[in-house]
């Protein structure tokens, strides 16, 4: 390659980032609400979502309702209100869809959680967000900033009910190690459209786990992009849809920097009439992103008739110079061979199913890396199981 | 004290061209404390026999009976058969991701006994059983059969045999894929089981090699879904020398 060629390539790479030429699977980010019109349901990004059940959450109606916050802040960590302009100046990631654009436009400012540079937190930061009533229309705008070389675990727990549209930027400084868990443990009628957008600093590593149990409609984005080379992101997810529930998880790993990694594992179970889950795993490997590695996997376990699990991995590759890229997606019922093996040891059918399902999720729960949350997840999975599948077998 | 009695057992599997008969009338009685070896070429129906006794849903029993001390085994569910005292060490043990060996063993023991084992003695028993089969103590934390080597899978099956302590054990090619050291370790486990009063063993194998370590009372030659010949341990030696050819040509 001649010098001129390489200079041109760099120039193009620079332009590409500046102009935000994005994947055809993800509309360009923008603060302008006009760029995010109310969906009809035919749009690629909305075709799985039951718009009629959103209770007007995308209408753009103003509201000053809020969730109640109960927080555990370790020493050195601060929580403060900032303006939208300040959030933008901090380098938050611009809204990528209508719910996040509405959240920024109508939340009336953002909440900043700040973990300064060179801080090692031994205890997790816990933000408990609670809604009183599904009639409350709430917009949430959060920025979680973790300074360079810090190590932090941040847990968001959503309970109660609301119609909630929210965007959260996670800004991870160079060399930082961050673990973010978002737990959607809503009451049955809640509607939650959320977007977590993670910006990974140079050589930083981030684990993001999204867990959805409750709510009528929950639609969560987890997006990751990289501020510099060398960053790693692990995106985990666990969901359990009961009768009539719609739980949707949309991932976007944007490899916009060289030598970055993304690893995605989402596991879900479905039980009961009308339980619907959607998993969309988009990965874009841009031309500049040489030497990257990505792997994404989604597994669904269908426990009863009448459920639907949609699972769509998408890999767009603009460079051939990658270390590795792959995906796997599988939706299955209980495996007869596994059940036979367990039952041949005297274990009842019901207990065998419980064990297989426990194992299915335990695999993932073990990776979350926050002991309190791991225990809570294990207990919730058991409780979900007791609700339906196992009861039917009695 | 237990007798497993198989009478004129006919078994078929579903295929695209309709049912295919695999077992064509098998009669065999394992009396109290006896060890029977079943030897036969690949595809002769040995695993079909083992799975049918254990109740695998893939196999349709079209005729015959199986009883354990007079109780109708074929009328029992898979787990009832295990609780009645049957155990199958599988040729291809199944992976159960995310379920640890220790959780699995404790759940099985609890199901078999109808109550949870006493924690302190149980942990000791598990560790001892694993150690005897040369499986290190961290083995208990691994997911059942996931990422196990071929030999580890077979040794894990025999560790279960010792811990779950059934009345009659069916061992389906437990010897295949084992090196000589592992074969000895596994055989010692089976022999410890056999040394107890009244335990029956149905040892299914393709090769005579394991019979040097586990001496059977009776040997049955299994060809094309039937017992083609039977005798004492000397029959195994004849097979070692001559192979299955003479039986196979009789079928063809
Ligand atoms: N689903 C099936 N469809 C057709 N043939 C089958 C099926 N399952 C097993 N068989 C046949 O049954 C026969 C016996 O198999 P198996 O019991 O595994 O034999 P062995 O254990 O002696 O090697 C084989 O010929 C095998 O091909
Ligand atoms: Mg076989």
XYZ file of C-alpha atoms and ligand atoms in Angstrom:
674
model
C 0.000 0.000 0.000
C 1.354 3.436 -0.952
C 1.432 6.342 1.411
C -1.280 8.134 -0.525
C -3.608 5.199 -0.323
C -3.247 4.856 3.376
C -3.729 8.588 3.873
C -6.904 8.434 1.874
C -8.163 5.514 3.851
C -7.620 7.357 7.091
C -9.411 10.353 5.688
C -12.364 8.231 4.681
C -12.409 6.598 8.049
C -12.521 10.005 9.678
C -15.349 11.148 7.465
C -17.303 8.055 8.099
C -17.332 8.620 11.805
C -18.096 12.306 11.469
C -20.995 11.806 9.129
C -22.401 9.015 11.240
C -22.944 6.771 8.288
C -24.674 4.026 10.141
C -25.959 0.612 9.618
C -29.125 0.267 7.572
C -30.468 -1.631 10.558
C -30.229 1.328 12.890
C -31.477 4.810 11.974
C -28.930 7.617 12.512
C -28.903 9.083 16.017
C -30.434 12.516 16.348
C -31.798 14.880 18.987
C -34.348 16.225 16.535
C -37.778 14.715 17.175
C -38.611 15.286 13.502
C -36.036 12.566 12.728
C -38.001 10.124 14.864
C -41.618 10.294 13.716
C -44.296 8.274 15.463
C -44.012 4.740 14.073
C -46.709 3.038 12.032
C -45.513 -0.464 12.881
C -44.158 -1.123 9.410
C -40.697 0.248 10.159
C -37.941 -2.341 10.485
C -37.233 -1.284 14.065
C -40.890 -1.322 15.114
C -42.332 -4.279 13.279
C -42.214 -6.615 16.274
C -43.538 -4.155 18.861
C -47.267 -4.086 19.734
C -47.737 -0.312 19.316
C -51.351 -0.403 20.476
C -50.272 -1.615 23.883
C -47.853 1.289 24.473
C -50.680 3.356 26.048
C -49.697 6.485 24.145
C -46.112 6.447 25.345
C -44.881 7.549 21.908
C -47.421 10.374 21.463
C -45.007 12.976 22.800
C -47.312 14.288 25.481
C -45.559 16.422 28.110
C -45.442 15.139 31.678
C -43.688 16.053 34.876
C -44.339 12.758 36.624
C -41.281 10.922 37.835
C -40.246 7.640 39.370
C -39.216 7.643 43.003
C -35.501 7.068 43.473
C -33.926 5.217 46.330
C -30.178 5.022 45.981
C -27.140 3.466 47.584
C -24.129 5.610 46.788
C -20.691 4.464 47.947
C -18.224 7.155 49.057
C -16.902 9.294 46.232
C -19.887 8.676 43.980
C -22.216 11.594 43.304
C -25.669 11.969 41.863
C -26.706 15.355 40.436
C -29.159 17.041 38.100
C -27.761 18.466 34.897
C -29.281 20.188 31.891
C -29.760 18.576 28.491
C -26.968 20.759 27.128
C -24.632 19.594 29.861
C -25.484 15.983 29.112
C -24.601 16.589 25.464
C -21.351 18.281 26.411
C -20.413 15.271 28.532
C -20.520 13.290 25.315
C -23.616 11.225 25.925
C -24.803 9.150 22.986
C -27.523 10.894 20.995
C -31.000 9.317 20.839
C -31.354 6.500 18.348
C -35.102 6.085 18.303
C -38.290 7.906 19.231
C -38.520 6.794 22.873
C -34.986 7.969 23.648
C -35.505 11.203 21.698
C -38.721 11.867 23.640
C -36.955 11.065 26.889
C -34.287 13.693 26.204
C -36.776 16.258 24.897
C -39.332 15.883 27.675
C -37.516 14.737 30.830
C -36.566 18.326 31.626
C -32.886 17.594 32.218
C -30.777 14.591 33.053
C -29.512 12.832 36.155
C -25.772 12.344 36.258
C -24.192 9.548 38.247
C -20.522 10.304 38.489
C -17.781 7.892 39.489
C -14.547 9.921 39.385
C -11.348 8.698 37.757
C -9.106 6.218 39.583
C -11.867 5.075 41.927
C -12.269 1.454 42.929
C -15.711 0.702 44.302
C -16.080 -2.410 46.417
C -19.819 -2.004 46.787
C -22.266 -1.660 43.911
C -24.033 1.608 43.232
C -27.729 0.783 43.388
C -30.437 2.957 41.875
C -33.937 1.727 42.754
C -36.536 3.344 40.533
C -40.148 2.813 41.472
C -43.346 3.821 39.698
C -46.674 4.135 41.466
C -49.150 3.804 38.652
C -49.327 2.921 34.983
C -51.237 6.184 34.408
C -48.037 8.068 35.191
C -46.210 9.051 32.039
C -42.516 9.314 32.893
C -39.478 10.319 30.868
C -36.058 9.381 32.139
C -32.722 10.813 31.032
C -29.636 9.403 32.732
C -25.910 9.652 32.270
C -23.669 7.199 34.108
C -20.082 8.363 33.898
C -17.197 6.240 35.116
C -13.825 7.973 34.983
C -10.673 6.475 33.581
C -9.105 3.503 35.368
C -12.035 3.214 37.760
C -13.791 0.012 38.656
C -17.519 0.186 39.364
C -20.700 -1.843 39.443
C -23.945 0.016 38.839
C -27.325 -1.632 39.312
C -30.643 -0.149 38.201
C -33.780 -1.806 39.509
C -37.185 -0.887 38.075
C -40.270 -1.860 40.074
C -43.910 -0.861 40.402
C -45.639 0.512 37.357
C -45.472 3.420 34.922
C -45.386 4.280 31.275
C -41.670 4.914 31.112
C -39.512 6.073 28.203
C -35.875 6.367 29.128
C -32.403 6.765 27.778
C -29.237 6.049 29.686
C -25.748 6.762 28.429
C -22.930 4.869 30.058
C -19.654 6.708 29.478
C -16.741 4.478 30.314
C -13.347 6.126 30.651
C -10.086 4.704 29.320
C -9.001 1.540 31.096
C -12.075 1.471 33.333
C -13.889 -1.724 34.280
C -17.617 -1.299 34.553
C -20.449 -3.672 35.298
C -23.968 -2.378 34.670
C -27.107 -4.339 35.478
C -30.582 -3.161 34.551
C -33.376 -5.157 36.130
C -36.923 -4.754 34.827
C -39.019 -6.214 37.603
C -42.183 -4.230 36.895
C -45.775 -4.980 37.830
C -47.900 -6.645 35.167
C -49.234 -3.500 33.496
C -46.069 -1.383 33.103
C -44.785 -0.185 29.725
C -41.067 0.484 29.484
C -39.197 1.611 26.389
C -35.578 1.993 27.309
C -32.247 2.493 25.698
C -28.884 1.926 27.343
C -26.074 3.257 25.159
C -22.540 2.433 26.205
C -19.436 4.265 25.030
C -16.337 2.211 25.756
C -13.045 3.991 26.335
C -9.599 2.861 25.238
C -8.790 -0.590 26.640
C -11.808 -0.359 28.932
C -14.053 -3.315 29.618
C -17.771 -3.221 30.207
C -20.325 -5.812 31.089
C -23.960 -4.843 30.641
C -26.763 -7.145 31.775
C -30.393 -6.544 31.005
C -32.928 -8.610 32.907
C -36.647 -8.443 32.157
C -39.260 -10.305 34.143
C -42.221 -7.996 34.674
C -44.226 -5.472 32.675
C -46.810 -5.704 29.932
C -44.501 -4.360 27.225
C -40.788 -3.971 27.817
C -38.546 -2.995 24.940
C -34.897 -2.463 25.788
C -32.011 -1.416 23.632
C -28.460 -2.128 24.621
C -26.075 -0.329 22.299
C -22.357 -0.252 22.470
C -19.783 1.759 20.583
C -16.155 2.521 21.179
C -14.386 5.837 21.801
C -10.955 4.376 20.999
C -9.325 1.049 20.133
C -8.935 -1.850 22.533
C -12.281 -1.777 24.347
C -14.301 -4.848 25.262
C -18.024 -5.194 25.862
C -19.976 -8.158 27.146
C -23.729 -7.816 26.739
C -25.813 -10.260 28.727
C -29.536 -10.635 29.000
C -32.110 -12.783 30.719
C -35.856 -12.645 30.253
C -38.857 -14.663 31.281
C -42.119 -13.923 29.506
C -45.432 -15.058 30.970
C -48.837 -15.195 29.287
C -49.592 -12.020 27.325
C -46.239 -10.365 28.003
C -44.127 -8.724 25.302
C -40.421 -8.569 26.141
C -38.147 -7.200 23.451
C -34.384 -6.793 23.554
C -32.489 -5.087 20.796
C -28.711 -5.103 20.700
C -26.408 -3.045 18.593
C -22.667 -3.535 18.800
C -21.094 -0.899 16.602
C -17.466 -1.803 15.990
C -16.330 1.659 14.983
C -12.775 1.225 16.314
C -10.026 -1.316 15.648
C -9.193 -4.175 18.025
C -12.463 -3.969 19.916
C -14.485 -6.898 21.192
C -18.148 -7.588 21.742
C -19.680 -10.672 23.206
C -23.426 -11.064 23.463
C -25.395 -13.743 25.287
C -29.145 -13.438 25.850
C -31.276 -16.247 27.212
C -34.998 -16.306 27.601
C -37.868 -18.533 28.597
C -41.500 -18.238 27.590
C -44.595 -19.710 29.153
C -48.321 -19.173 28.729
C -50.677 -18.048 25.986
C -49.452 -14.999 24.099
C -46.033 -14.751 25.727
C -43.883 -13.027 23.122
C -40.177 -12.316 23.148
C -38.080 -10.564 20.559
C -34.340 -10.546 20.329
C -32.598 -8.518 17.654
C -28.823 -8.716 17.645
C -27.247 -6.234 15.285
C -23.504 -6.121 14.864
C -21.787 -3.695 12.539
C -18.114 -4.059 11.735
C -17.019 -0.846 10.095
C -14.225 -0.505 7.633
C -11.876 0.982 10.246
C -12.581 -1.809 12.698
C -9.748 -4.150 11.834
C -8.781 -6.926 14.219
C -12.072 -6.996 16.077
C -13.799 -9.985 17.598
C -17.510 -10.431 18.002
C -19.801 -13.250 18.956
C -23.498 -13.075 19.684
C -25.827 -15.752 20.880
C -29.497 -15.944 21.771
C -31.207 -18.986 23.230
C -34.871 -19.338 23.999
C -36.644 -22.090 25.833
C -40.319 -22.415 24.987
C -42.061 -24.022 27.944
C -45.676 -24.179 26.802
C -47.811 -23.903 23.681
C -49.033 -20.508 22.558
C -45.725 -18.640 22.908
C -43.695 -16.890 20.271
C -39.969 -16.200 20.349
C -38.505 -14.103 17.547
C -34.745 -14.153 17.288
C -32.865 -12.286 14.589
C -29.084 -11.985 14.534
C -27.663 -9.555 11.961
C -24.018 -9.186 11.120
C -22.909 -6.428 8.752
C -19.264 -6.603 7.829
C -17.458 -3.817 6.001
C -13.928 -5.114 6.468
C -12.414 -8.518 5.906
C -9.623 -7.927 8.422
C -11.320 -9.328 11.497
C -10.176 -11.772 14.148
C -13.481 -13.493 14.500
C -17.188 -12.952 14.045
C -20.010 -15.325 14.643
C -23.510 -15.746 15.897
C -25.896 -18.404 17.076
C -29.593 -18.359 17.692
C -31.750 -21.215 18.862
C -35.290 -21.569 20.096
C -36.260 -24.927 21.459
C -38.500 -26.836 23.771
C -37.271 -29.055 26.560
C -34.779 -31.572 25.271
C -36.168 -35.118 25.559
C -32.703 -36.618 25.974
C -31.900 -34.333 28.906
C -35.202 -35.090 30.593
C -34.730 -38.819 29.999
C -31.240 -38.754 31.473
C -32.412 -37.000 34.638
C -35.523 -39.126 34.996
C -33.513 -42.319 34.552
C -31.883 -41.295 37.838
C -35.215 -41.279 39.630
C -35.929 -37.562 39.274
C -39.602 -36.820 38.515
C -40.622 -35.173 35.267
C -41.443 -31.954 37.089
C -38.168 -31.868 38.985
C -36.231 -32.719 35.814
C -37.791 -29.741 34.023
C -37.025 -27.498 36.949
C -33.427 -28.645 36.912
C -32.968 -28.176 33.159
C -34.438 -24.682 33.278
C -32.406 -23.783 36.333
C -29.308 -24.925 34.451
C -30.301 -23.057 31.309
C -30.299 -19.761 33.195
C -27.603 -20.594 35.726
C -25.127 -20.647 32.896
C -25.838 -16.980 32.330
C -26.525 -15.889 35.908
C -23.040 -17.058 36.869
C -21.564 -14.530 34.451
C -23.342 -11.455 35.860
C -20.679 -10.931 38.499
C -22.802 -9.209 41.176
C -23.500 -11.741 43.943
C -26.619 -10.014 45.334
C -28.125 -9.848 41.871
C -27.179 -13.424 41.052
C -29.071 -14.645 44.123
C -32.072 -12.517 43.310
C -32.124 -13.789 39.720
C -31.900 -17.412 40.788
C -34.790 -16.907 43.210
C -36.906 -15.057 40.648
C -36.365 -17.730 38.011
C -37.493 -20.395 40.484
C -40.554 -18.343 41.396
C -41.460 -17.814 37.733
C -41.244 -21.529 37.178
C -43.427 -22.344 40.136
C -46.059 -19.998 38.695
C -46.909 -21.935 35.611
C -44.969 -24.763 34.073
C -44.546 -26.785 37.188
C -48.029 -26.131 38.441
C -49.430 -27.594 35.231
C -47.510 -30.763 35.839
C -48.943 -31.334 39.301
C -32.814 -59.463 46.416
C -34.008 -58.800 42.865
C -34.716 -60.585 39.618
C -35.032 -58.853 36.271
C -37.026 -60.929 33.855
C -37.284 -60.070 30.165
C -39.678 -62.238 28.153
C -40.079 -62.264 24.366
C -39.449 -58.527 24.120
C -40.259 -56.914 20.771
C -39.312 -53.285 20.222
C -39.540 -51.016 17.208
C -38.596 -47.443 16.359
C -40.469 -45.010 14.155
C -38.846 -44.323 10.819
C -39.950 -42.380 7.764
C -40.972 -45.687 6.203
C -43.064 -46.686 9.216
C -42.080 -48.706 12.272
C -38.896 -50.737 12.101
C -38.551 -53.730 14.401
C -35.207 -53.754 16.208
C -35.720 -56.289 18.991
C -37.270 -59.450 17.651
C -38.090 -61.424 20.784
C -35.537 -61.200 23.585
C -35.809 -63.483 26.590
C -33.368 -63.160 29.453
C -33.510 -63.513 33.220
C -31.000 -61.944 35.575
C -31.378 -63.666 38.879
C -30.435 -62.303 42.224
C -26.749 -61.381 42.301
C -25.924 -62.482 38.758
C -23.825 -60.714 36.168
C -24.790 -61.234 32.534
C -22.748 -60.024 29.610
C -24.402 -59.193 26.326
C -21.988 -59.146 23.437
C -22.799 -58.268 19.906
C -21.755 -56.345 16.831
C -22.670 -52.704 16.263
C -26.265 -52.194 15.288
C -27.454 -55.497 16.729
C -29.847 -53.755 19.157
C -27.908 -53.768 22.417
C -28.594 -50.128 23.245
C -32.197 -50.588 22.167
C -32.549 -53.294 24.796
C -30.945 -51.087 27.465
C -33.051 -48.022 26.616
C -36.244 -50.052 26.375
C -35.760 -51.421 29.863
C -35.086 -47.893 31.143
C -38.129 -46.498 29.322
C -36.700 -44.155 26.687
C -39.652 -42.587 24.821
C -38.098 -43.206 21.409
C -38.752 -46.951 21.583
C -42.138 -48.603 21.154
C -42.628 -51.884 22.951
C -44.724 -54.010 20.615
C -44.675 -57.243 22.577
C -43.323 -59.096 25.583
C -42.835 -58.256 29.240
C -40.183 -56.906 31.584
C -40.579 -57.437 35.309
C -38.478 -56.597 38.329
C -39.294 -58.949 41.181
C -42.601 -59.547 39.492
C -43.499 -55.844 39.142
C -44.418 -54.713 35.621
C -41.532 -52.452 34.583
C -43.093 -51.510 31.257
C -46.068 -49.956 33.045
C -43.787 -47.640 35.032
C -42.638 -44.146 34.064
C -38.925 -43.624 33.521
C -38.372 -42.237 37.017
C -40.520 -44.931 38.613
C -38.262 -47.555 37.041
C -35.246 -45.894 38.638
C -37.002 -45.720 41.972
C -37.896 -49.406 41.618
C -34.149 -50.138 41.529
C -33.042 -49.987 37.879
C -30.028 -48.013 36.734
C -28.722 -47.440 33.219
C -25.142 -46.320 32.640
C -25.477 -44.822 29.197
C -23.293 -45.349 26.173
C -23.616 -41.620 25.436
C -24.343 -39.720 28.669
C -26.265 -36.496 28.067
C -25.017 -32.961 28.754
C -27.123 -30.854 31.098
C -25.642 -27.332 30.893
C -25.664 -25.226 34.031
C -26.570 -28.117 36.344
C -23.618 -29.005 38.535
C -22.662 -32.616 39.158
C -23.181 -32.161 42.892
C -26.637 -30.618 42.438
C -27.544 -33.432 40.043
C -26.344 -36.171 42.388
C -28.108 -34.663 45.387
C -31.363 -34.234 43.437
C -31.204 -37.840 42.216
C -30.418 -39.221 45.668
C -33.249 -37.215 47.193
C -35.666 -38.479 44.549
C -34.618 -42.103 45.054
C -34.735 -42.029 48.855
C -37.764 -39.776 49.169
C -35.777 -37.491 51.471
C -32.672 -35.349 51.233
C -29.472 -37.134 52.269
C -27.815 -36.000 55.497
C -25.585 -33.197 54.351
C -22.406 -34.103 56.185
C -22.223 -37.785 55.292
C -23.461 -37.094 51.779
C -20.656 -34.664 50.938
C -18.189 -37.203 52.264
C -19.789 -40.006 50.247
C -19.734 -37.955 47.053
C -16.111 -36.988 47.476
C -15.163 -40.584 48.206
C -17.071 -41.889 45.177
C -15.447 -39.314 42.897
C -12.033 -40.041 44.301
C -12.392 -43.779 43.826
C -13.083 -43.139 40.164
C -10.117 -40.819 39.945
C -12.260 -37.722 39.430
C -10.907 -34.689 41.255
C -13.030 -32.904 43.900
C -13.683 -29.855 41.671
C -15.564 -32.235 39.383
C -18.655 -31.641 41.525
C -18.832 -28.019 40.376
C -18.781 -28.823 36.681
C -21.930 -28.983 34.597
C -23.205 -32.527 34.092
C -21.319 -34.160 31.209
C -20.565 -30.783 29.625
C -17.035 -30.694 28.305
C -16.256 -34.051 29.936
C -13.793 -36.268 28.116
C -15.124 -39.631 26.976
C -13.448 -41.310 29.938
C -14.772 -38.764 32.439
C -18.307 -39.361 31.220
C -18.001 -43.102 31.790
C -16.329 -42.722 35.174
C -19.077 -40.288 36.179
C -21.694 -42.900 35.245
C -20.017 -45.444 37.515
C -19.674 -42.900 40.337
C -23.460 -42.506 40.068
C -23.878 -46.279 40.147
C -22.031 -46.419 43.454
C -23.786 -43.435 45.014
C -27.305 -44.218 43.856
C -26.873 -47.916 44.610
C -29.634 -49.553 42.514
C -30.686 -53.217 42.569
C -29.955 -53.935 38.921
C -27.469 -52.015 36.795
C -27.454 -52.028 33.011
C -24.099 -50.871 31.693
C -24.203 -49.956 28.010
C -20.702 -50.077 26.543
C -19.246 -48.469 29.622
C -15.902 -49.838 28.415
C -15.856 -48.256 24.973
C -13.419 -45.413 24.506
C -11.553 -46.103 27.752
C -7.811 -46.555 27.957
C -6.521 -49.453 30.017
C -6.110 -47.473 33.250
C -9.602 -46.032 33.049
C -10.980 -49.460 32.189
C -9.471 -50.864 35.370
C -10.840 -48.007 37.482
C -14.312 -48.401 36.025
C -14.212 -52.196 36.418
C -13.207 -51.876 40.058
C -16.238 -49.637 40.608
C -18.551 -52.182 39.012
C -16.951 -54.966 41.052
C -17.466 -53.029 44.297
C -21.112 -52.706 43.361
C -21.360 -56.428 42.514
C -19.683 -57.465 45.724
C -22.773 -56.332 47.605
C -25.493 -58.848 48.353
C -28.020 -59.485 45.592
C -27.033 -56.902 42.975
C -27.697 -57.750 39.338
C -25.622 -56.500 36.399
C -26.341 -56.520 32.688
C -23.034 -55.690 31.068
C -23.361 -54.722 27.423
C -20.168 -54.691 25.423
C -18.756 -54.954 21.968
C -15.360 -56.240 23.083
C -14.229 -59.046 25.393
C -11.607 -56.820 26.989
C -13.709 -55.692 29.974
C -14.660 -59.313 30.778
C -11.105 -59.877 31.955
C -11.843 -57.484 34.809
C -15.520 -58.181 35.379
C -16.183 -61.874 35.161
C -19.748 -62.645 34.059
C -21.820 -65.610 35.183
C -23.501 -65.823 31.793
C -22.636 -64.592 28.310
C -25.225 -63.923 25.602
C -24.368 -63.297 21.978
C -26.681 -60.693 20.534
C -27.218 -60.562 16.790
C -29.917 -58.831 14.772
C -32.220 -58.133 17.706
C -32.092 -61.631 19.182
C -29.946 -63.736 21.446
C -28.098 -65.990 19.007
C -26.113 -68.015 21.506
C -25.456 -68.236 25.206
C -23.090 -69.877 27.632
C -20.607 -69.287 30.407
C -17.453 -67.143 30.420
C -15.834 -69.565 27.958
C -18.188 -68.241 25.258
C -16.519 -64.856 25.545
C -13.149 -66.460 24.924
C -14.449 -68.188 21.825
C -15.792 -64.843 20.572
C -12.422 -63.259 21.241
C -10.801 -65.810 18.957
C -13.454 -66.111 16.265
C -15.430 -62.876 16.281
C -19.090 -62.590 15.339
C -18.716 -63.835 11.788
C -20.329 -67.201 12.194
C -23.427 -65.667 13.798
C -23.652 -62.889 11.265
C -23.458 -65.220 8.278
C -26.261 -67.292 9.814
C -28.446 -64.146 9.818
C -27.569 -63.237 6.234
N -34.616 -43.893 14.434
C -34.128 -44.987 13.816
N -34.433 -45.239 12.533
C -33.968 -46.335 11.911
N -33.155 -47.229 12.490
C -32.806 -47.019 13.763
C -33.272 -45.904 14.496
N -32.752 -45.967 15.737
C -32.000 -47.096 15.773
N -32.038 -47.715 14.598
C -31.352 -48.964 14.249
O -31.508 -49.904 15.262
C -30.429 -50.816 15.251
C -29.959 -51.096 16.638
O -29.315 -49.958 17.192
P -28.635 -50.006 18.635
O -29.614 -50.564 19.595
O -28.082 -48.681 18.924
O -27.478 -51.064 18.382
P -26.147 -51.345 19.214
O -26.250 -50.678 20.535
O -26.097 -52.830 19.316
O -25.004 -50.831 18.406
C -29.368 -50.199 14.332
O -29.344 -50.916 13.128
C -29.855 -48.803 14.113
O -29.508 -48.335 12.848
Mg -25.060 -49.266 21.489
